[in-house]
Short mmCIF file of C-alpha atoms and ligand atoms in Angstrom, two decimals:
data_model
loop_
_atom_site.label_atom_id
_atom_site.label_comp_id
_atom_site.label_asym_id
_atom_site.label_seq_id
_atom_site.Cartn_x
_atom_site.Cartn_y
_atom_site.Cartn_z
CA UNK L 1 0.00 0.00 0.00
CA UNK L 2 1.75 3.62 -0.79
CA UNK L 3 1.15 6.75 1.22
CA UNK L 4 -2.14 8.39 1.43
CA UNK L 5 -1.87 11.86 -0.35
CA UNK L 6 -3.79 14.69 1.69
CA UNK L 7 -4.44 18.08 -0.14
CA UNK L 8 -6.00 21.40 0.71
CA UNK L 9 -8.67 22.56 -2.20
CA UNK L 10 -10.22 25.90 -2.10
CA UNK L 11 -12.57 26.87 -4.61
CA UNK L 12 -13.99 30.66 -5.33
CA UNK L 13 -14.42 31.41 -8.51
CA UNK L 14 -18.24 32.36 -8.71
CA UNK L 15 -20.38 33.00 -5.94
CA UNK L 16 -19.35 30.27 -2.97
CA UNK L 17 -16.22 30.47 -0.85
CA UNK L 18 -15.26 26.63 -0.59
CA UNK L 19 -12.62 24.91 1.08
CA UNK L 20 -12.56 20.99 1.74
CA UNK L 21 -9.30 18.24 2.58
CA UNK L 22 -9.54 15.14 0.59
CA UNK L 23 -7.19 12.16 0.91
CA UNK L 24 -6.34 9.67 -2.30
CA UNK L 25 -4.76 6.48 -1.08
CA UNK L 26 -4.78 3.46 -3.75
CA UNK L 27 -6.44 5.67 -7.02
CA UNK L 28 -9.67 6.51 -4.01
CA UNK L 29 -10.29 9.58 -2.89
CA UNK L 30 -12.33 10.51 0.17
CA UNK L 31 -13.45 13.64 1.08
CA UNK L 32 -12.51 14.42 4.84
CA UNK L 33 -14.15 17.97 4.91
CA UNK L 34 -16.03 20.11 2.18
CA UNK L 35 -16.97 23.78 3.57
CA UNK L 36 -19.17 25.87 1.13
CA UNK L 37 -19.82 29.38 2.44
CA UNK L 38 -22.96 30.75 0.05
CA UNK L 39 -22.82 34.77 -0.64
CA UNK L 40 -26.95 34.28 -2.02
CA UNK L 41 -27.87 37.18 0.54
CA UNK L 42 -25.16 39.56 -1.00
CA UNK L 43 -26.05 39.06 -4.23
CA UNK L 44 -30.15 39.32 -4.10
CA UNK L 45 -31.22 42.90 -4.73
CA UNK L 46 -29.09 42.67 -7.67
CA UNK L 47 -30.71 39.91 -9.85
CA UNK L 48 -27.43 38.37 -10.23
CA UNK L 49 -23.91 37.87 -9.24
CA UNK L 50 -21.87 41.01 -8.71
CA UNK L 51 -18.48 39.98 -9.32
CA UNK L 52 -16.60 42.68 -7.18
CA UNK L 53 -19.16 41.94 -3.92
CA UNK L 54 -18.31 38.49 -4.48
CA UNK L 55 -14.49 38.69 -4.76
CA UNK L 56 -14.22 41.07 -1.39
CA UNK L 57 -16.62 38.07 0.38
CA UNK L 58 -14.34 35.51 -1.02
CA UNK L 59 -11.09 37.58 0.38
CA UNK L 60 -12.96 37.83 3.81
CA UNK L 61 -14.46 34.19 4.23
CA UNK L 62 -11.53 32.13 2.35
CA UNK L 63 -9.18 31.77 5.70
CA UNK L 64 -12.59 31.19 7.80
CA UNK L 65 -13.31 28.50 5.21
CA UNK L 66 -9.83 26.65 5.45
CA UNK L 67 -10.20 27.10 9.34
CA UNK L 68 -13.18 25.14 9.41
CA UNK L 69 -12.67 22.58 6.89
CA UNK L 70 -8.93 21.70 8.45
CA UNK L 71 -11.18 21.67 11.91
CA UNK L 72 -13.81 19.15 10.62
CA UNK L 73 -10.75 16.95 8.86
CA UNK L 74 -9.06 17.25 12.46
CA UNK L 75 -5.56 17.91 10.30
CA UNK L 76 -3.54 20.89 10.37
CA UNK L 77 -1.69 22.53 7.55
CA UNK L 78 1.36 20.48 8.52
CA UNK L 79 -0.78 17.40 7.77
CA UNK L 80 -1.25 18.56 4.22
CA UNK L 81 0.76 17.14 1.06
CA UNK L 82 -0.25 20.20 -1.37
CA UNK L 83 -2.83 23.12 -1.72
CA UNK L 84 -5.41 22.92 -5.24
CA UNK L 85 -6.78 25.93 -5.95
CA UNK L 86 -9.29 26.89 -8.67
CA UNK L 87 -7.26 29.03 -11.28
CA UNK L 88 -9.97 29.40 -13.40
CA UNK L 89 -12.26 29.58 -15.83
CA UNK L 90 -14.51 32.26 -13.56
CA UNK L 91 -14.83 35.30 -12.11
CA UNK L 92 -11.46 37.14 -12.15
CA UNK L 93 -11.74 38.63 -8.69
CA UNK L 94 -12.64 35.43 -6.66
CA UNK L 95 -10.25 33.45 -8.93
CA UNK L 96 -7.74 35.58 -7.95
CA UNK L 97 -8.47 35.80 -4.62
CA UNK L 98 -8.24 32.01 -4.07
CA UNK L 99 -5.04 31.89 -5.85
CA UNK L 100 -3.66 34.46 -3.62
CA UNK L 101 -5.06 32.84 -0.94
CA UNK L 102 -3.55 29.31 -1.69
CA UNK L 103 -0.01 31.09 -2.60
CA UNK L 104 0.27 32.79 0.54
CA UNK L 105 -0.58 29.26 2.10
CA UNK L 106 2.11 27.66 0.29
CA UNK L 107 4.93 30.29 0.63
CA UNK L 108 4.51 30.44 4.41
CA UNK L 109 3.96 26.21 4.53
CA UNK L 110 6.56 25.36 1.99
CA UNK L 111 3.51 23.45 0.06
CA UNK L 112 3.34 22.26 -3.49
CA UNK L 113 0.24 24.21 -5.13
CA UNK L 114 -1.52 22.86 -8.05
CA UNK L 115 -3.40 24.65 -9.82
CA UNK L 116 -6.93 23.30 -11.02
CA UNK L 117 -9.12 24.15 -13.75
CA UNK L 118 -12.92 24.44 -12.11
CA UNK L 119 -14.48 23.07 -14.77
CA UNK L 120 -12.19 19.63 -14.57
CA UNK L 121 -13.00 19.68 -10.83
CA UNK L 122 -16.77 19.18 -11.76
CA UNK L 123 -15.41 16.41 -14.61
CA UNK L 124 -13.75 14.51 -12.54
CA UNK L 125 -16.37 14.40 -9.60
CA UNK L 126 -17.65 11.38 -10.74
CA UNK L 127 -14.32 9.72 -10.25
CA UNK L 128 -14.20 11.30 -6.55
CA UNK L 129 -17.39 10.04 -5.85
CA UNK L 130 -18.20 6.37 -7.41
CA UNK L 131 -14.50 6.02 -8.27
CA UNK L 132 -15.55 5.28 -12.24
CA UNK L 133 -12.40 4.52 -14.15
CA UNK L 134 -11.83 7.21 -17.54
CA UNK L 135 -12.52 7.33 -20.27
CA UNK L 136 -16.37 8.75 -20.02
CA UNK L 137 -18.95 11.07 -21.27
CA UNK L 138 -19.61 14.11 -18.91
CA UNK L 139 -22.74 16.21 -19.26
CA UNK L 140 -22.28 19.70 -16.88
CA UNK L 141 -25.51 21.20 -16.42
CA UNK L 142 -25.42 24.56 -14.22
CA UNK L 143 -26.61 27.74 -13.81
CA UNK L 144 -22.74 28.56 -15.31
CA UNK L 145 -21.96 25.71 -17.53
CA UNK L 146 -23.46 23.09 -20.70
CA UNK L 147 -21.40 21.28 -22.04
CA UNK L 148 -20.30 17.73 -23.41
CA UNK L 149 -17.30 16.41 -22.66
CA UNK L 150 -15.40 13.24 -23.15
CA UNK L 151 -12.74 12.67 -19.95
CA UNK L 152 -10.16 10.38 -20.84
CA UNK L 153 -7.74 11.53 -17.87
CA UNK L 154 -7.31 14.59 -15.59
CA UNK L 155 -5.57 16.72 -18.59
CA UNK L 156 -7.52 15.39 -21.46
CA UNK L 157 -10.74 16.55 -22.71
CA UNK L 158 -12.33 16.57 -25.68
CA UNK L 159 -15.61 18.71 -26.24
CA UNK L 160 -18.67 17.69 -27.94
CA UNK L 161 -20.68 20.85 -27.24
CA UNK L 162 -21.79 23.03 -25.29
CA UNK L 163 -24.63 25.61 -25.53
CA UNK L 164 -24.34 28.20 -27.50
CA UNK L 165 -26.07 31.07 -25.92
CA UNK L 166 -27.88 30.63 -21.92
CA UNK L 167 -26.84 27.62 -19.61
CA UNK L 168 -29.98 25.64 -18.72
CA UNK L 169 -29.78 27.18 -15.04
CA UNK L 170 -29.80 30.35 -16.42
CA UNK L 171 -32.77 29.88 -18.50
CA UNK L 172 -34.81 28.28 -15.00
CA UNK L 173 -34.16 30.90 -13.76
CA UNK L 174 -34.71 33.71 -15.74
CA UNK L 175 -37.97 31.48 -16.68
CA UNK L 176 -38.86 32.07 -12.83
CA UNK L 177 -37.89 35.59 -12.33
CA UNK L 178 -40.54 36.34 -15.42
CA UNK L 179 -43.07 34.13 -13.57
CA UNK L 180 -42.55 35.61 -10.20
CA UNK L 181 -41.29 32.52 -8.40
CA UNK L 182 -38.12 32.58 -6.50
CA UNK L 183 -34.47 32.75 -7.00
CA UNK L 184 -32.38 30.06 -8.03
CA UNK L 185 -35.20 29.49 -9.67
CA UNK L 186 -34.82 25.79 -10.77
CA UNK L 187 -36.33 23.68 -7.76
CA UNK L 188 -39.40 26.45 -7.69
CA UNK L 189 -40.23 25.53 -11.37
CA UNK L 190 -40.36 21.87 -10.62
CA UNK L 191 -42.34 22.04 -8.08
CA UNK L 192 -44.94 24.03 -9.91
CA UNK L 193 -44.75 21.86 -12.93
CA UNK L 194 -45.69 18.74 -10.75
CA UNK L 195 -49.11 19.64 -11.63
CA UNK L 196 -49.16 21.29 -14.77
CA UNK L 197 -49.72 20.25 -17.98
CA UNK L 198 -46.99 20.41 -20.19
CA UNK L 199 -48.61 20.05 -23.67
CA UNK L 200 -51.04 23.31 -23.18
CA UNK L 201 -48.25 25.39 -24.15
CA UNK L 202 -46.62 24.79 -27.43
CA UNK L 203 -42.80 25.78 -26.79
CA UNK L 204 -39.82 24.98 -29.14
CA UNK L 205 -36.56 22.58 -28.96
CA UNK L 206 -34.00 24.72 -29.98
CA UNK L 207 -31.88 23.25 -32.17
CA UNK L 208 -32.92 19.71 -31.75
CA UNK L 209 -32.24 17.18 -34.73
CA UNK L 210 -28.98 19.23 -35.41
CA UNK L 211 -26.22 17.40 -36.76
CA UNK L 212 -24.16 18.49 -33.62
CA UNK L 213 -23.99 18.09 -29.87
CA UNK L 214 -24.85 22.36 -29.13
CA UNK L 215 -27.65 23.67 -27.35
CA UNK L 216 -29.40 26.90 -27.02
CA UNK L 217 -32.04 27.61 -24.39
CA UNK L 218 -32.77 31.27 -24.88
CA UNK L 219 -35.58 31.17 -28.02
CA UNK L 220 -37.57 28.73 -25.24
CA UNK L 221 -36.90 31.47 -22.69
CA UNK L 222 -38.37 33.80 -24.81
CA UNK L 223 -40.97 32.14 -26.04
CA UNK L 224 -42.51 31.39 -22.42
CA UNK L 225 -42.10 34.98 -21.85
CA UNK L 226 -44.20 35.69 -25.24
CA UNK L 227 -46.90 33.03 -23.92
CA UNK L 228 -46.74 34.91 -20.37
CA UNK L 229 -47.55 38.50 -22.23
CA UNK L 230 -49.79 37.02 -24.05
CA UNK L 231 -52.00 35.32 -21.43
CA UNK L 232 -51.41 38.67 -19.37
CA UNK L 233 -52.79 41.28 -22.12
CA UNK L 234 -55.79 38.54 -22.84
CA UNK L 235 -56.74 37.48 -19.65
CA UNK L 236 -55.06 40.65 -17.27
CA UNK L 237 -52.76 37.84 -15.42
CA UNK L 238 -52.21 34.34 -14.51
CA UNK L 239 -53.89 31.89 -12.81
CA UNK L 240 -52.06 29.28 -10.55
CA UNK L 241 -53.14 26.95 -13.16
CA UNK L 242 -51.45 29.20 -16.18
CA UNK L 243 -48.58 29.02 -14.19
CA UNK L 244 -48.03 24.91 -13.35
CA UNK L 245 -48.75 24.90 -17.47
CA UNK L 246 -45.97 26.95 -18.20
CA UNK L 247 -43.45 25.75 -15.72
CA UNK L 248 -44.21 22.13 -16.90
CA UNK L 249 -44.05 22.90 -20.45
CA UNK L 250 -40.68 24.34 -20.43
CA UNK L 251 -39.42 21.86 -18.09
CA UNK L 252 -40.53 19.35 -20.38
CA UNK L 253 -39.32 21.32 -23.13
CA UNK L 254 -35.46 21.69 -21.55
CA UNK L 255 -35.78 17.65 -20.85
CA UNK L 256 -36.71 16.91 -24.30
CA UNK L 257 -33.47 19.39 -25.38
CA UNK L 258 -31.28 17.77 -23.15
CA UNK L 259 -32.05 14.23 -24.43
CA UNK L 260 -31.89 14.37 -27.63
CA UNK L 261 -28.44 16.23 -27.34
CA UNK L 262 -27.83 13.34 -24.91
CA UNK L 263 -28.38 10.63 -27.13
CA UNK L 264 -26.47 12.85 -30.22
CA UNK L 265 -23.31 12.85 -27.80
CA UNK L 266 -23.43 9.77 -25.90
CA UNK L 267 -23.68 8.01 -29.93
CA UNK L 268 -20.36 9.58 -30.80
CA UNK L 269 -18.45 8.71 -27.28
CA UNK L 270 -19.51 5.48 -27.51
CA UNK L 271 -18.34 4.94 -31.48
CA UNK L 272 -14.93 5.59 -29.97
CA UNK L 273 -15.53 3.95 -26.43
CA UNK L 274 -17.48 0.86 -27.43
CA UNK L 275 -15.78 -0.65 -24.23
CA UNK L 276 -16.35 2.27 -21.49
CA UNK L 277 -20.36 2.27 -21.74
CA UNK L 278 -20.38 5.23 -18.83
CA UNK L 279 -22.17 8.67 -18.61
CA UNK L 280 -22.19 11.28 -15.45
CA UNK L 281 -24.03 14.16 -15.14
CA UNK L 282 -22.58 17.33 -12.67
CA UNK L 283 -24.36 20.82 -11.95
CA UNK L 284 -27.31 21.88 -10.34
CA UNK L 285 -29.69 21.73 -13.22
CA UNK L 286 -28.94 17.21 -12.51
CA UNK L 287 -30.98 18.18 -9.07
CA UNK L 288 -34.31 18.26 -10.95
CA UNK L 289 -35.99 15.22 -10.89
CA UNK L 290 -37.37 14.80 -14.34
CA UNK L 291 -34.35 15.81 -16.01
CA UNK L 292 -32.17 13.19 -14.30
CA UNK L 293 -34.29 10.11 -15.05
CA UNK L 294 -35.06 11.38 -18.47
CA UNK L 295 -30.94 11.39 -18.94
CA UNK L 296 -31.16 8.05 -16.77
CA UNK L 297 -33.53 6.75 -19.29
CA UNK L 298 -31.41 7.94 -22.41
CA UNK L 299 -27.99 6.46 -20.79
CA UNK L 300 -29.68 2.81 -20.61
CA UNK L 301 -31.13 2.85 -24.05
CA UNK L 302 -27.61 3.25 -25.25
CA UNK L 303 -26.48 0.52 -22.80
CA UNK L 304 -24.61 2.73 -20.56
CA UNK L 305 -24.03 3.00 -16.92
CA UNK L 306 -25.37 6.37 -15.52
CA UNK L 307 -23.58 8.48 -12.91
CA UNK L 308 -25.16 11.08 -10.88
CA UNK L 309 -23.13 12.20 -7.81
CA UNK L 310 -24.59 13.21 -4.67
CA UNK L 311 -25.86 17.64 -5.50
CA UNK L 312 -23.63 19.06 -2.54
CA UNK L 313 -20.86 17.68 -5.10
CA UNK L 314 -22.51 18.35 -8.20
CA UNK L 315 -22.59 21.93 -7.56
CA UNK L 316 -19.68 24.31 -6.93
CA UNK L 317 -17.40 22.96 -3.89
CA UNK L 318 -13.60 22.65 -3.58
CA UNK L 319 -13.47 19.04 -2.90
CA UNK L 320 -14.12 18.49 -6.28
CA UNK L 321 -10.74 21.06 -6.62
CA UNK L 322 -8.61 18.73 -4.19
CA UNK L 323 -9.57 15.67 -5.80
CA UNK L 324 -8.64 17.11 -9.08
CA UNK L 325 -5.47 18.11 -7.97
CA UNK L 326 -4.73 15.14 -6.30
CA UNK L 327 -5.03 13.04 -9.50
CA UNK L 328 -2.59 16.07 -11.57
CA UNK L 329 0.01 15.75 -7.86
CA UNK L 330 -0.09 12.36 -9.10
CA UNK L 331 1.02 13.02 -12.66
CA UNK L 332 3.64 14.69 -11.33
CA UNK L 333 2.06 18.71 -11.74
CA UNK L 334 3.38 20.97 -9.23
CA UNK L 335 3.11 24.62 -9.83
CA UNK L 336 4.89 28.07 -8.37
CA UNK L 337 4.14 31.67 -7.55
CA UNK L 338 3.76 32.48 -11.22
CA UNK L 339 0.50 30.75 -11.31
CA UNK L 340 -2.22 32.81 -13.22
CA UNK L 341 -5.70 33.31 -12.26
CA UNK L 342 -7.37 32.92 -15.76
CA UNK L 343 -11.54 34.18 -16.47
CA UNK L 344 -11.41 31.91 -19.49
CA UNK L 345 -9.86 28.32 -19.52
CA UNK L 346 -11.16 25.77 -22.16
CA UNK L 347 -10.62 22.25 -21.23
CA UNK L 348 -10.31 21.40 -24.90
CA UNK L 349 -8.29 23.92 -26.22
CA UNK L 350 -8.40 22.11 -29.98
CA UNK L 351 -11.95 23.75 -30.15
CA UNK L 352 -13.16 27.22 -31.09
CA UNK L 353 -14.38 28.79 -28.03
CA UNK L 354 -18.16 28.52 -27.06
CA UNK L 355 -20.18 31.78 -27.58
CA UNK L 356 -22.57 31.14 -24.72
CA UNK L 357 -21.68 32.86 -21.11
CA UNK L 358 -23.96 31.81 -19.02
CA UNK L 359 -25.11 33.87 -16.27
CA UNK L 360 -22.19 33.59 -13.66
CA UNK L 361 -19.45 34.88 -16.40
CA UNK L 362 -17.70 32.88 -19.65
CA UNK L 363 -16.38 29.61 -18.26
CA UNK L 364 -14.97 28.20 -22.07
O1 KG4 O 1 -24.10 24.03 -10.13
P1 KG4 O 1 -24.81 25.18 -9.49
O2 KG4 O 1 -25.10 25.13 -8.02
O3 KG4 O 1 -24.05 26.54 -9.69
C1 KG4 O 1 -23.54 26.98 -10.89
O4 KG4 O 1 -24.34 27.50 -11.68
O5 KG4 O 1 -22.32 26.84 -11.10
O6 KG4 O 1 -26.19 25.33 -10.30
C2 KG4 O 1 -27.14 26.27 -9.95
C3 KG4 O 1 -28.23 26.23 -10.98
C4 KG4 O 1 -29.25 27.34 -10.80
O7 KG4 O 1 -29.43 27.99 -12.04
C5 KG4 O 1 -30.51 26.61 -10.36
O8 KG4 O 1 -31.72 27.20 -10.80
C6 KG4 O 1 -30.32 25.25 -10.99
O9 KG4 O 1 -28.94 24.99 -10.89
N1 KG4 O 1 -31.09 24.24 -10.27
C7 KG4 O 1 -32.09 23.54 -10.83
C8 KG4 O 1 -32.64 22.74 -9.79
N2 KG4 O 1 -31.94 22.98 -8.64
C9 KG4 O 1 -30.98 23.90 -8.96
N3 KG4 O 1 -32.57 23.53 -12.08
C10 KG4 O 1 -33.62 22.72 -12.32
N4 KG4 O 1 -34.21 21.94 -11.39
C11 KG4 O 1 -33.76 21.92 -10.12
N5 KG4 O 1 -34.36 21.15 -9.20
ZN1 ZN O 2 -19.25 25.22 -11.32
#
């Protein structure tokens, strides 16, 4: 048996000040601590993230947040084998501030830092959390990311698609904000769908039956805001009834996007991975119920395992960042104080850049 490996993550670079210590002994990691400090309050008169609010919380709560999660592991820094930071793709001011954060850590410690793309750190969750061996196909589904990916090792992406205008979290929650239900807005519009009927509303499938693996979600954010208007100017508002209808059409609507992209992508990874039948899901949007067994479903027509990790990892935390950097430590990255903190950081650089941004800032 070799030595366990025990890094530091820390993870800022949107609107949650993480920190979490995860040990890899054997090719398993386990998380021993994963703090998430949420800035939601800071943020809510706004309608959105303000990225210079949410880099000074980061600079304040980061040290409070490796505190605690060096508490909970019952380790201290001297315990540690490295520091992984997030060092992009995100907002510039909590990326940096994490990377300044983790430096400091490391020139005072003597520490290796590695520094971790975020948007590997979700890619590899599934790895961290059912220990699935690479290569597989990744769906990340947030309020920040969409995109396809096919993870054949910690450094080694290759990107399907991605959307090409709103992330899917985005669009539920823009859908809410229009229909006066509350922010995020995603687990508000399933519940109301539960007992709507999706078919009253006819609402479109963006760029469905493309010969690609893209997706666009802001037409069908539009168009439920045309049907809103509509039954608004006709009617002078909306019933509670109006409202399950919509929220269940466009939920049904986003699952019916999501699968057929699904099946588009999952056809080409498996024409090259006939023998690594595996697909994982990461992001908040993989909370809602009906879009996770509608993926489920898709995933076992194609004969494929399906991998859904536990939400507090498929959204933004830093374990995700210590695993990741535990499996690059392994590959023998280490790297110094000239470390950049990067707002834009494609995994697969061989393609052109998306032109979506999603609604927490460009992530590729
Ligand atoms: O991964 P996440 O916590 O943060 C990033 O965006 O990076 O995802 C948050 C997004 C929000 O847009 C939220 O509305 C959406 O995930 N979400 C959901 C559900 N729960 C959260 N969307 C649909 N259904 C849900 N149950
Ligand atoms: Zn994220």
């Amino acid at each position: 048996m070799s030595d366990p490996l025990i890094l530091l993550g820390l993870e800022s670079s949107c609107d949650d000040t993480a920190a979490a210590v995860v040990r890899r002994l054997d090719g398993r990691s386990e998380v021993l601590s994963s703090v998430v400090i949420g800035q939601s309050g800071l943020h809510d008169a706004f309608g959105g993230v303000v990225p210079e609010i949410a880099a000074r919380a980061h600079a304040e709560k980061l040290d409070v947040a490796v505190r605690q999660a060096l508490a909970e592991a019952g380790l201290s820094l001297s315990d540690m084998d490295g520091v992984a930071v997030t060092a992009g793709p995100g907002l510039i001011g909590g990326v940096l501030s994490g990377v300044m954060c983790a430096k400091g850590i490391c020139a005072a410690t003597g520490l290796p830092l590695i520094g971790v793309n975020h948007l590997a750190g979700h890619a590899l969750t599934p790895r961290l959390t059912d220990g699935i061996a690479y290569s597989y196909l990744m769906l990340l589904v947030s309020g920040g990311h969409c995109q396809f990916l096919i993870v054949r090792g910690p450094e080694d992406f290759s990107r399907l698609g991605g959307t090409i205008d709103d992330a899917p979290g985005e669009a539920f929650d823009k859908v809410a904000r229009l229909l006066g239900l509350a922010q995020p807005g995603g687990p508000g519009i399933e519940a109301e769908a539960h007992g709507g009927d999706a078919k009253r509303f006819s609402l479109p499938r963006p760029l469905i039956d493309r010969d690609d693996c893209n997706l666009s979600f802001s037409g069908l954010k539009t168009a439920v805001l045309r049907t809103r208007d509509t039954l608004v100017q006709e009617f002078g508002g909306l019933t509670r009834a109006d409202r399950a209808d919509l929220c269940a059409g466009f939920q049904q609507a986003v699952c019916d996007v999501l699968a057929d992209r699904m099946r588009r992508a999952l056809r080409l990874y498996l024409g090259e991975n006939p023998a690594q039948p595996c697909v994982a899901v990461a992001g908040g949007v993989a909370a809602n119920m009906q879009i996770r067994a509608r993926l489920e479903q898709v995933a076992g027509e194609a004969g494929a395992r399906f991998v859904a990790p536990p939400l507090k990892l498929c959204t933004d935390n830093a374990a995700m960042i210590a695993h990741a950097g535990a499996e690059l430590f392994e590959t023998g990255l280490r790297h110094d104080m000239t470390l950049s903190a990067r707002p834009r950081w494609p995994l697969d650089t061989t393609q052109a850049a998306l032109v979506g941004g999603g609604r927490k800032g460009a992530k590729a």
